[in-house]
PDB file of C-alpha atoms in Angstrom:
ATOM      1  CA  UNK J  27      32.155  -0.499  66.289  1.00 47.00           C
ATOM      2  CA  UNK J  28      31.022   2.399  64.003  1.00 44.00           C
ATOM      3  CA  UNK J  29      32.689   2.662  60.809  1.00 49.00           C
ATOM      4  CA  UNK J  30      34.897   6.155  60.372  1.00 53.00           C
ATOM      5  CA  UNK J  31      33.153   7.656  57.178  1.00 55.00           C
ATOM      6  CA  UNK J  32      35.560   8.459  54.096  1.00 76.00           C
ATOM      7  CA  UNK J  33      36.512  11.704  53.010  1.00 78.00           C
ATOM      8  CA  UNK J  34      35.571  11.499  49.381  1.00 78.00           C
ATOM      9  CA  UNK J  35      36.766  13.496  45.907  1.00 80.00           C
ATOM     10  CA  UNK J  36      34.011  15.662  45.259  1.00 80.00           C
ATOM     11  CA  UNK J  37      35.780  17.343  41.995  1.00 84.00           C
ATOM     12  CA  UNK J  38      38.816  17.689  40.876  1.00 88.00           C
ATOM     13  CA  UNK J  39      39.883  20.698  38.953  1.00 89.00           C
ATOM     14  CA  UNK J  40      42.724  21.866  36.548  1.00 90.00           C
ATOM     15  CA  UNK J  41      43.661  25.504  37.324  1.00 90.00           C
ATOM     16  CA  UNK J  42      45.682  27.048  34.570  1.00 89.00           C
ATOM     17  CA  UNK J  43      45.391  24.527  31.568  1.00 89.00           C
ATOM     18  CA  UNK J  44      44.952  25.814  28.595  1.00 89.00           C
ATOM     19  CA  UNK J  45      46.208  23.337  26.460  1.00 93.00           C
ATOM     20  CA  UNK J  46      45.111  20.384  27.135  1.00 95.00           C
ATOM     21  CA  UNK J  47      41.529  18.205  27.751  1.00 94.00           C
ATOM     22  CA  UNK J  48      40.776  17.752  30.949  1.00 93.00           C
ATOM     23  CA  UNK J  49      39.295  14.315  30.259  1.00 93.00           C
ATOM     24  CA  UNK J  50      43.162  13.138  28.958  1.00 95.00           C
ATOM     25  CA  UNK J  51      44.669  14.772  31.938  1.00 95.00           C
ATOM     26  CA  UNK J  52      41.671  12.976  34.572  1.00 93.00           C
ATOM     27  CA  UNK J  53      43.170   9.571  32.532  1.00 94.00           C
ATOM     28  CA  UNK J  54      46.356  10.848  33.750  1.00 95.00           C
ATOM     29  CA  UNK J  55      46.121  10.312  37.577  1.00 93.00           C
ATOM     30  CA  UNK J  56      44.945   7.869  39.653  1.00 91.00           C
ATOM     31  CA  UNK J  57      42.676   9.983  41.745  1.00 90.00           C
ATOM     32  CA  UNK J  58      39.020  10.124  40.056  1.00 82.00           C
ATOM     33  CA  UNK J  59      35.862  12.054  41.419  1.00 78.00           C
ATOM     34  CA  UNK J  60      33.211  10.547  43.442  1.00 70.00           C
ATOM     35  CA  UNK J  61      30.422   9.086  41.258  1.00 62.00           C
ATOM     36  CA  UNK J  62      26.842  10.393  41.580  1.00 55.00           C
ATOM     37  CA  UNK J  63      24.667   9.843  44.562  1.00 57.00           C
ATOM     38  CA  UNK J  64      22.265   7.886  42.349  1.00 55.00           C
ATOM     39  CA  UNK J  65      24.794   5.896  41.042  1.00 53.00           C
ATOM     40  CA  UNK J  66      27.117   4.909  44.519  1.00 53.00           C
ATOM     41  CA  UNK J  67      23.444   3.652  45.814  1.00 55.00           C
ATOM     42  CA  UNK J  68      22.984   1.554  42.698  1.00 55.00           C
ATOM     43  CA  UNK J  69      26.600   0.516  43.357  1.00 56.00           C
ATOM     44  CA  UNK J  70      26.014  -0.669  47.019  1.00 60.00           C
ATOM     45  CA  UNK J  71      22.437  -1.908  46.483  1.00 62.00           C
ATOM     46  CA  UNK J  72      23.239  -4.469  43.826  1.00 64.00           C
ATOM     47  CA  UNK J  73      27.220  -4.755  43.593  1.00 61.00           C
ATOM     48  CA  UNK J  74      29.801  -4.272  41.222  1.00 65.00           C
ATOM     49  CA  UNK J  75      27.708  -4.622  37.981  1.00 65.00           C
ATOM     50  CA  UNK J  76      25.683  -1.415  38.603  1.00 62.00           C
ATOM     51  CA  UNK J  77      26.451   2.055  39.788  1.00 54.00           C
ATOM     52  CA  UNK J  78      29.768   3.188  40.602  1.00 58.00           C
ATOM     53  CA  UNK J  79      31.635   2.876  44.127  1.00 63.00           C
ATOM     54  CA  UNK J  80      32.873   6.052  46.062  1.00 62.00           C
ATOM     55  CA  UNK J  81      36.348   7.122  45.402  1.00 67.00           C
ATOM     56  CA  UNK J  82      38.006   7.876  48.727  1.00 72.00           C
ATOM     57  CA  UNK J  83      40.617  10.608  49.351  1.00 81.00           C
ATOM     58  CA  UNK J  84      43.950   9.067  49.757  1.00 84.00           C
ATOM     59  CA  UNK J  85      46.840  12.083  50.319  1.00 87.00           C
ATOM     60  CA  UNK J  86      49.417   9.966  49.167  1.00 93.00           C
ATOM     61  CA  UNK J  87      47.958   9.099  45.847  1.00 90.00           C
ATOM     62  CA  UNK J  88      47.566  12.689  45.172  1.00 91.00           C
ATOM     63  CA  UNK J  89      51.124  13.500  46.059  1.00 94.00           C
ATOM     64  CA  UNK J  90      51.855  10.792  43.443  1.00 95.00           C
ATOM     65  CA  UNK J  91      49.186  11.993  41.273  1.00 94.00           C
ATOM     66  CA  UNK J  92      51.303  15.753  41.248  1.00 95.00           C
ATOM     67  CA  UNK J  93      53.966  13.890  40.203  1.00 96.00           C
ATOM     68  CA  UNK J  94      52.402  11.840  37.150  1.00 96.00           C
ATOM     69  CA  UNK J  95      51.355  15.307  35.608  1.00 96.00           C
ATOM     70  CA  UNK J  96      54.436  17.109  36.023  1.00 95.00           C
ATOM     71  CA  UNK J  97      55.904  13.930  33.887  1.00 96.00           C
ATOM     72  CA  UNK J  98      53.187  14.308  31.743  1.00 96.00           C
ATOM     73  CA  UNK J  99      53.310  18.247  31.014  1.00 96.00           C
ATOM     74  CA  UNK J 100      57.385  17.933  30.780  1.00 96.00           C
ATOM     75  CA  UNK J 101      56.971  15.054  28.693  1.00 96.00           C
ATOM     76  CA  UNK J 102      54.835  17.358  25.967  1.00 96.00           C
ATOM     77  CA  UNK J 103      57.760  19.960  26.514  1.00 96.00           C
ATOM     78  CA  UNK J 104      56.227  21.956  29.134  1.00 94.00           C
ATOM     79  CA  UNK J 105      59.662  21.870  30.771  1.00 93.00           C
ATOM     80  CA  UNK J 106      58.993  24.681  33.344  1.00 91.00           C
ATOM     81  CA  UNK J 107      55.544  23.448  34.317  1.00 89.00           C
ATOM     82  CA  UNK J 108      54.811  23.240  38.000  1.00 88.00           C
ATOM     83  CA  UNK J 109      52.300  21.233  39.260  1.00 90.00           C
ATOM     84  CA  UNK J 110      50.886  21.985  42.838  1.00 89.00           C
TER      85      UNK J 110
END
């Protein structure tokens, strides 16, 4: 049987924040961007020690992802921050 190809996170953008890094708010979440081409070949040519793997699109763990930086903006006093 053929295997059903992943949807995969291309990029993931913060629209609207000004204040803070994006790298901090990427640590934030749980969702992360698809490595390079180059490197998800050295990934599945030699294993776990080189490259990176792909990082599939899962809906729920973005739903819980909204939810981790709403927490995170409120806790920083952003109490009127919505995340969508």
């Amino acid at each position: 049987a053929a295997r059903e190809a992943e949807v995969e996170v291309g990029r993931i953008s913060f629209v609207g924040n000004v204040t803070f890094d994006r790298g901090l708010l990427i640590n934030t979440i749980t969702t992360q961007e698809t490595p390079s081409g180059f490197s998800k070949f050295l990934h599945s040519t030699f294993g776990e020690k080189f490259g990176s793997k792909p990082e599939p699109y899962v809906p729920e763990a973005v739903e819980s992802d909204l939810k981790l930086l709403q927490d995170f903006y409120r806790s920083r006093g952003f109490y009127g921050v919505t995340v969508e």
